[in-house]
Short mmCIF file of N, CA, C and O in Angstrom, two decimals:
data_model
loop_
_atom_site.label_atom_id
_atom_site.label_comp_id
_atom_site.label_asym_id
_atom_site.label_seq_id
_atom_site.Cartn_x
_atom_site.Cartn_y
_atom_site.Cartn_z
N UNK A 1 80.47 88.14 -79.68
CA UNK A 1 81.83 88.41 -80.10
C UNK A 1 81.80 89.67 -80.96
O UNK A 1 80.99 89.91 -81.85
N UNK A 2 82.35 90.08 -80.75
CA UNK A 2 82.85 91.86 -81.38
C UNK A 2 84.08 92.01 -81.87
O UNK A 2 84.95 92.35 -81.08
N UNK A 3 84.36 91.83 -83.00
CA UNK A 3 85.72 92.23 -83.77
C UNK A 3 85.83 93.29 -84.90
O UNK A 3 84.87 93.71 -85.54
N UNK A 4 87.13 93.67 -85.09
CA UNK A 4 86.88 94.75 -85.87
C UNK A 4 88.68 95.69 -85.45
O UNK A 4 89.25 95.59 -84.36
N UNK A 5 89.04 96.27 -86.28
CA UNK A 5 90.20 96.86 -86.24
C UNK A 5 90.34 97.97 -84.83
O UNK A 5 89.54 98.70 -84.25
N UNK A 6 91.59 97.71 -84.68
CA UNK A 6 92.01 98.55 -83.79
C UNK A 6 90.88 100.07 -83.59
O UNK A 6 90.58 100.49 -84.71
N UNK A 7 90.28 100.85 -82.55
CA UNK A 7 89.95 101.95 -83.07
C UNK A 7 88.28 102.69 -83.61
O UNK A 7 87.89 103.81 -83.95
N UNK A 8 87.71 101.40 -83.44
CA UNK A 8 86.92 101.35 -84.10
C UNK A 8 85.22 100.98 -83.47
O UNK A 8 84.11 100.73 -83.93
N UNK A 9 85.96 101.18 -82.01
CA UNK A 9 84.57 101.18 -80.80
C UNK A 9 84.30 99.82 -80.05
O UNK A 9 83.61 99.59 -79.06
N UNK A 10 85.00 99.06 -80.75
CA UNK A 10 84.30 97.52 -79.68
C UNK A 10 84.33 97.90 -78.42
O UNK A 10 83.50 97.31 -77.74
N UNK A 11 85.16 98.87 -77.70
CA UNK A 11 84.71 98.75 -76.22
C UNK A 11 83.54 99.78 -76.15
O UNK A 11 82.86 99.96 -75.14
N UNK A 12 83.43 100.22 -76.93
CA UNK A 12 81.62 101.07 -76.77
C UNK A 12 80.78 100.68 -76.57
O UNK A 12 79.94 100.79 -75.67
N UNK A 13 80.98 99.76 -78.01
CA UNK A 13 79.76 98.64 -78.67
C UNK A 13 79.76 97.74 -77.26
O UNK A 13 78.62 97.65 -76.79
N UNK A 14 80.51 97.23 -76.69
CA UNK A 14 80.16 96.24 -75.48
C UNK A 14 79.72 96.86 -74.45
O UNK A 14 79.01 96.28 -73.63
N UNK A 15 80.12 98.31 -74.29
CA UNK A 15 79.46 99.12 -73.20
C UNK A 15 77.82 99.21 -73.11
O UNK A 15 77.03 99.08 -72.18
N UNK A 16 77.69 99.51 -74.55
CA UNK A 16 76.39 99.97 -74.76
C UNK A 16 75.56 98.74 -74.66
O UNK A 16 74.56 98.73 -73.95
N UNK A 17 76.01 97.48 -75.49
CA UNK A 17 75.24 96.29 -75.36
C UNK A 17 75.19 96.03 -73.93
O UNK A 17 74.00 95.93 -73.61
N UNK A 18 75.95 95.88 -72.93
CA UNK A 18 76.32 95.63 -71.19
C UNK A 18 74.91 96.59 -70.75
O UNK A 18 73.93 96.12 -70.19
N UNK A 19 75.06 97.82 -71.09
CA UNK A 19 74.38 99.05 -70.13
C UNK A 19 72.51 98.44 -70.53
O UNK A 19 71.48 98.56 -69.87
N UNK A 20 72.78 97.79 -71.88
CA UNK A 20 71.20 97.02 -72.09
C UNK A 20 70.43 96.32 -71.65
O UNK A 20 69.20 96.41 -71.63
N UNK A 21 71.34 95.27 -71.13
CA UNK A 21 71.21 93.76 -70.97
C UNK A 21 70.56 93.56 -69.65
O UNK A 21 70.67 94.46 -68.82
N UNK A 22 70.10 92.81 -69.43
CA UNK A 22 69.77 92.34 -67.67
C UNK A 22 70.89 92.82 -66.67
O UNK A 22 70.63 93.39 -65.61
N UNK A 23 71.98 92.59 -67.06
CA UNK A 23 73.15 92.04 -66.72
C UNK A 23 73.72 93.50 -65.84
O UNK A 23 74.56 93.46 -64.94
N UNK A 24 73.05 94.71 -66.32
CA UNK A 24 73.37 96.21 -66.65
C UNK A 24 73.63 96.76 -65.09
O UNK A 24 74.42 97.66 -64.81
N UNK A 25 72.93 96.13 -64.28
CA UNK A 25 73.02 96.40 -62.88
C UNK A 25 74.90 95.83 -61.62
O UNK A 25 75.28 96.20 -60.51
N UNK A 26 75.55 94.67 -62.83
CA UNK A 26 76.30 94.02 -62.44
C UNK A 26 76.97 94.51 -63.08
O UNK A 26 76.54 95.14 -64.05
N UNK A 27 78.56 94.41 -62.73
CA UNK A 27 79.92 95.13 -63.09
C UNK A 27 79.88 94.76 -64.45
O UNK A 27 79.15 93.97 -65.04
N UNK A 28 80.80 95.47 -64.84
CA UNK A 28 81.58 95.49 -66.54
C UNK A 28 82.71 95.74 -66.52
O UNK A 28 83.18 96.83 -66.17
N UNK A 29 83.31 94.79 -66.89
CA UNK A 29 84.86 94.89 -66.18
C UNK A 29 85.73 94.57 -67.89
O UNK A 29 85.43 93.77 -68.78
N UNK A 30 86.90 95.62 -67.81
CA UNK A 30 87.20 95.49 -69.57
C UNK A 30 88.36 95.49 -68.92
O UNK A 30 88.69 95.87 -67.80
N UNK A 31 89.13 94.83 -70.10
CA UNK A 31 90.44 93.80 -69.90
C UNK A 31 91.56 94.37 -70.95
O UNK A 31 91.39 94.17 -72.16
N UNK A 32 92.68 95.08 -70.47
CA UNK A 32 93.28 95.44 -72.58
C UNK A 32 94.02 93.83 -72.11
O UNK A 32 94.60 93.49 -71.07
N UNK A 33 93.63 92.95 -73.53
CA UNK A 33 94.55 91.76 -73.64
C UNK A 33 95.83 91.58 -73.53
O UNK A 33 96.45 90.52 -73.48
N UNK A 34 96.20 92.58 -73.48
CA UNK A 34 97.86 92.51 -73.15
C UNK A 34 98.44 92.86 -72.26
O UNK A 34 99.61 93.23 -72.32
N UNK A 35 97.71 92.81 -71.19
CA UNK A 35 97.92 92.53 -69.89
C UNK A 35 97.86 90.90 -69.50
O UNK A 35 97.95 90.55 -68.32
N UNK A 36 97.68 89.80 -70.75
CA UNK A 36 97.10 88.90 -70.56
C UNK A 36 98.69 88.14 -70.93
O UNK A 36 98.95 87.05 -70.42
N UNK A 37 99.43 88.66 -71.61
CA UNK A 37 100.76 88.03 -71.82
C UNK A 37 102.01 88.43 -70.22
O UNK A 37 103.22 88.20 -70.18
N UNK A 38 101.43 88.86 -69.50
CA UNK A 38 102.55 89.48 -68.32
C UNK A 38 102.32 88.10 -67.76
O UNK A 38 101.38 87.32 -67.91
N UNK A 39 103.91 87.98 -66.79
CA UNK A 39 103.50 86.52 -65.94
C UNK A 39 102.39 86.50 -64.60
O UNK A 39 102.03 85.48 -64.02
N UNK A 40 102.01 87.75 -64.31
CA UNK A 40 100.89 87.76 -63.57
C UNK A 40 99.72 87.90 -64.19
O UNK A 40 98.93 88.70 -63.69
N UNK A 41 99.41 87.33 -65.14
CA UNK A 41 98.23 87.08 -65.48
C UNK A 41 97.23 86.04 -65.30
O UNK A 41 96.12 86.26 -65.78
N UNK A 42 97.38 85.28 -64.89
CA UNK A 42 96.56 84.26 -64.09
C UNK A 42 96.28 84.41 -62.77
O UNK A 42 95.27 83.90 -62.28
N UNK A 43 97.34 85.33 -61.89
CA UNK A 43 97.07 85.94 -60.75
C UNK A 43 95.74 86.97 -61.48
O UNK A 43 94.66 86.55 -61.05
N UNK A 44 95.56 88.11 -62.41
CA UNK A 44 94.87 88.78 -62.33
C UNK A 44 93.52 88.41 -62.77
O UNK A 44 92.49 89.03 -62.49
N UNK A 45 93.61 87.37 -63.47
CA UNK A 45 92.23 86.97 -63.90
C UNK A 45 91.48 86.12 -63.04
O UNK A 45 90.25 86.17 -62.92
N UNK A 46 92.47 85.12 -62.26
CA UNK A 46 91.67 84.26 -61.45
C UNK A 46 91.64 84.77 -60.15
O UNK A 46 90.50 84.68 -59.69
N UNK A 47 92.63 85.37 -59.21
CA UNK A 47 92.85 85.68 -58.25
C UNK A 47 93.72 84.82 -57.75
O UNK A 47 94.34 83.98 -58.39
N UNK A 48 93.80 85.06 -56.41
CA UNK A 48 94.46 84.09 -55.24
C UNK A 48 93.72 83.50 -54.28
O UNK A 48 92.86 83.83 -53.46
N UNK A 49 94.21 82.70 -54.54
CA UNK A 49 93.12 81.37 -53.31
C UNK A 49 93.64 81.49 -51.80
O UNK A 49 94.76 81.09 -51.48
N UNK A 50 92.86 82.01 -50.99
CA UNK A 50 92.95 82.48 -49.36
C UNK A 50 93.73 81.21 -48.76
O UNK A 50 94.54 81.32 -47.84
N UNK A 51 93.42 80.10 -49.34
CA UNK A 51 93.32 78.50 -48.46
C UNK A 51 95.16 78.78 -49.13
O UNK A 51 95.75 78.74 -48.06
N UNK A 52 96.05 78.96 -49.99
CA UNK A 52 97.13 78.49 -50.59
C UNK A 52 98.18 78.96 -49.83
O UNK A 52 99.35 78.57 -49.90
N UNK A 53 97.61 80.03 -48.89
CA UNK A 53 98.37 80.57 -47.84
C UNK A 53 99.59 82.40 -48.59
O UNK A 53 99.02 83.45 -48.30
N UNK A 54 100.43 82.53 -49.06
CA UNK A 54 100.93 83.37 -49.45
C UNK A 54 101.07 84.69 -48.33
O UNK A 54 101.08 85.89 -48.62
N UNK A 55 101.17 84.22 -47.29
CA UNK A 55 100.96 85.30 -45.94
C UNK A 55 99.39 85.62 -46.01
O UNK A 55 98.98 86.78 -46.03
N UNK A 56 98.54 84.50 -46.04
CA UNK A 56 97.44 85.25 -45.58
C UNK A 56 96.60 85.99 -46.62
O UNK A 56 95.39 85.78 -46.69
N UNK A 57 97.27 86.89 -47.47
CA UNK A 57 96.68 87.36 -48.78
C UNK A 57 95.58 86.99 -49.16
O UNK A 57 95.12 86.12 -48.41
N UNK A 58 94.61 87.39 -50.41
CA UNK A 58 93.80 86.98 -50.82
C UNK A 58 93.57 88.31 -52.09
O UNK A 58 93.72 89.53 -52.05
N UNK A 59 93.27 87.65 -52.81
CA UNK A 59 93.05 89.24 -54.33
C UNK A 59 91.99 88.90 -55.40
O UNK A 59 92.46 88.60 -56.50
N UNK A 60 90.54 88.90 -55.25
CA UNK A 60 90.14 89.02 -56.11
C UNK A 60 90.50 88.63 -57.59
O UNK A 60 91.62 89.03 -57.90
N UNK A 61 89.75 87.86 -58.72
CA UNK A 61 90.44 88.18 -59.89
C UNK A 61 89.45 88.68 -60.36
O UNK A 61 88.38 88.67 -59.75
N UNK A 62 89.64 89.35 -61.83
CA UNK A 62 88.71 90.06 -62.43
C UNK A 62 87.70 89.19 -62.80
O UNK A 62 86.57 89.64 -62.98
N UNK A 63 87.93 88.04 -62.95
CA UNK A 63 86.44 87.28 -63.47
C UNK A 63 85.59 87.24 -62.33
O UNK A 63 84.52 87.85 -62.36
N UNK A 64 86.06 86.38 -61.05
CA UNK A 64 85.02 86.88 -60.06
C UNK A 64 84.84 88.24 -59.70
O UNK A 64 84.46 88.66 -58.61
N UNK A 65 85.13 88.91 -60.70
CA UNK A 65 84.76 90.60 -60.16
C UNK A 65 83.78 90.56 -61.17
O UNK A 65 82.79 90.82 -60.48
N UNK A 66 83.38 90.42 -62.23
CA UNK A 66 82.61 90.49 -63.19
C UNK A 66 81.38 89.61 -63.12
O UNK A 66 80.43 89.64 -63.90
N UNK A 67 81.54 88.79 -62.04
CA UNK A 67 80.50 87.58 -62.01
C UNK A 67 79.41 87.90 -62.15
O UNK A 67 79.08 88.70 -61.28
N UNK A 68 78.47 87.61 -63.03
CA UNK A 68 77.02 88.25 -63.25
C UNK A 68 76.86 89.16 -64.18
O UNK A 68 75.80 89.46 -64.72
N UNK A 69 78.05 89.66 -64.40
CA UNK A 69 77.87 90.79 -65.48
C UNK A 69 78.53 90.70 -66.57
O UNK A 69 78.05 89.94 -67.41
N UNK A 70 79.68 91.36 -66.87
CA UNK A 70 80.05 91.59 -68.16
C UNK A 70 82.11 91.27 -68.20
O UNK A 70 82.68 91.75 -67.22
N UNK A 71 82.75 90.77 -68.92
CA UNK A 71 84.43 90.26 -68.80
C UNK A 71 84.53 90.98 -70.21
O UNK A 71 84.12 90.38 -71.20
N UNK A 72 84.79 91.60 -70.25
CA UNK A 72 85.43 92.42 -72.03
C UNK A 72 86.79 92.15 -72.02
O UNK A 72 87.46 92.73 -71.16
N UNK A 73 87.34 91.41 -72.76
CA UNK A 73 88.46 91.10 -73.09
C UNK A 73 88.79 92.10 -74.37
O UNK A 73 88.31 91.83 -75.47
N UNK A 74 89.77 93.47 -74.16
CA UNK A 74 89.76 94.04 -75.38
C UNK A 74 91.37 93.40 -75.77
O UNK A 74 92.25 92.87 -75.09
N UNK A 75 91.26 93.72 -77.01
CA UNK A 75 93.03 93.79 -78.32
C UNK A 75 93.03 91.93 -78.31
O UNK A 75 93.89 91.31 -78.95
#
C-alpha cells in the first residue's frame, strides 16, 4: 500500500516497485480511482461475460488485464 498526498509519486513508486518484482514481465495496469465512481465501473474492472449474451460482445476488464502483474488503483 502506497499513500501519500496528491502529487507526490505513488504512481512512480508503484512503477518502479512493478518494473522490480517478478511480476515485471506482466502488465501494469494503473487505474485513476475516479473512474471507479462512473456507472460503468464494474463493466471496466470486471469486464463482460461472453455467456450473458449483450449481442455477442465480450470486453476484457482491467483486472483480468493485469492478471499476473500489477492493478494500481491511483486517487
Amino acid at each position: 500500500v502506497l499513500t501519500g498526498p496528491h502529487g507526490t509519486g505513488k504512481s512512480h513508486a508503484a512503477r518502479a516497485i512493478h518494473d522490480l518484482s517478478p511480476r515485471r514481465a506482466r502488465s501494469f495496469v494503473a487505474v485513476d480511482a475516479g473512474v471507479l465512481a462512473h456507472e460503468d465501473a464494474e463493466l471496466l474492472l470486471f469486464g463482460r461475460d461472453p455467456a450473458a449474451g449483450s449481442a455477442g460482445l465480450s470486453r476484457t476488464g482491467l483486472i483480468e488485464r493485469a492478471n499476473g502483474g500489477t492493478l494500481f488503483l491511483d486517487g
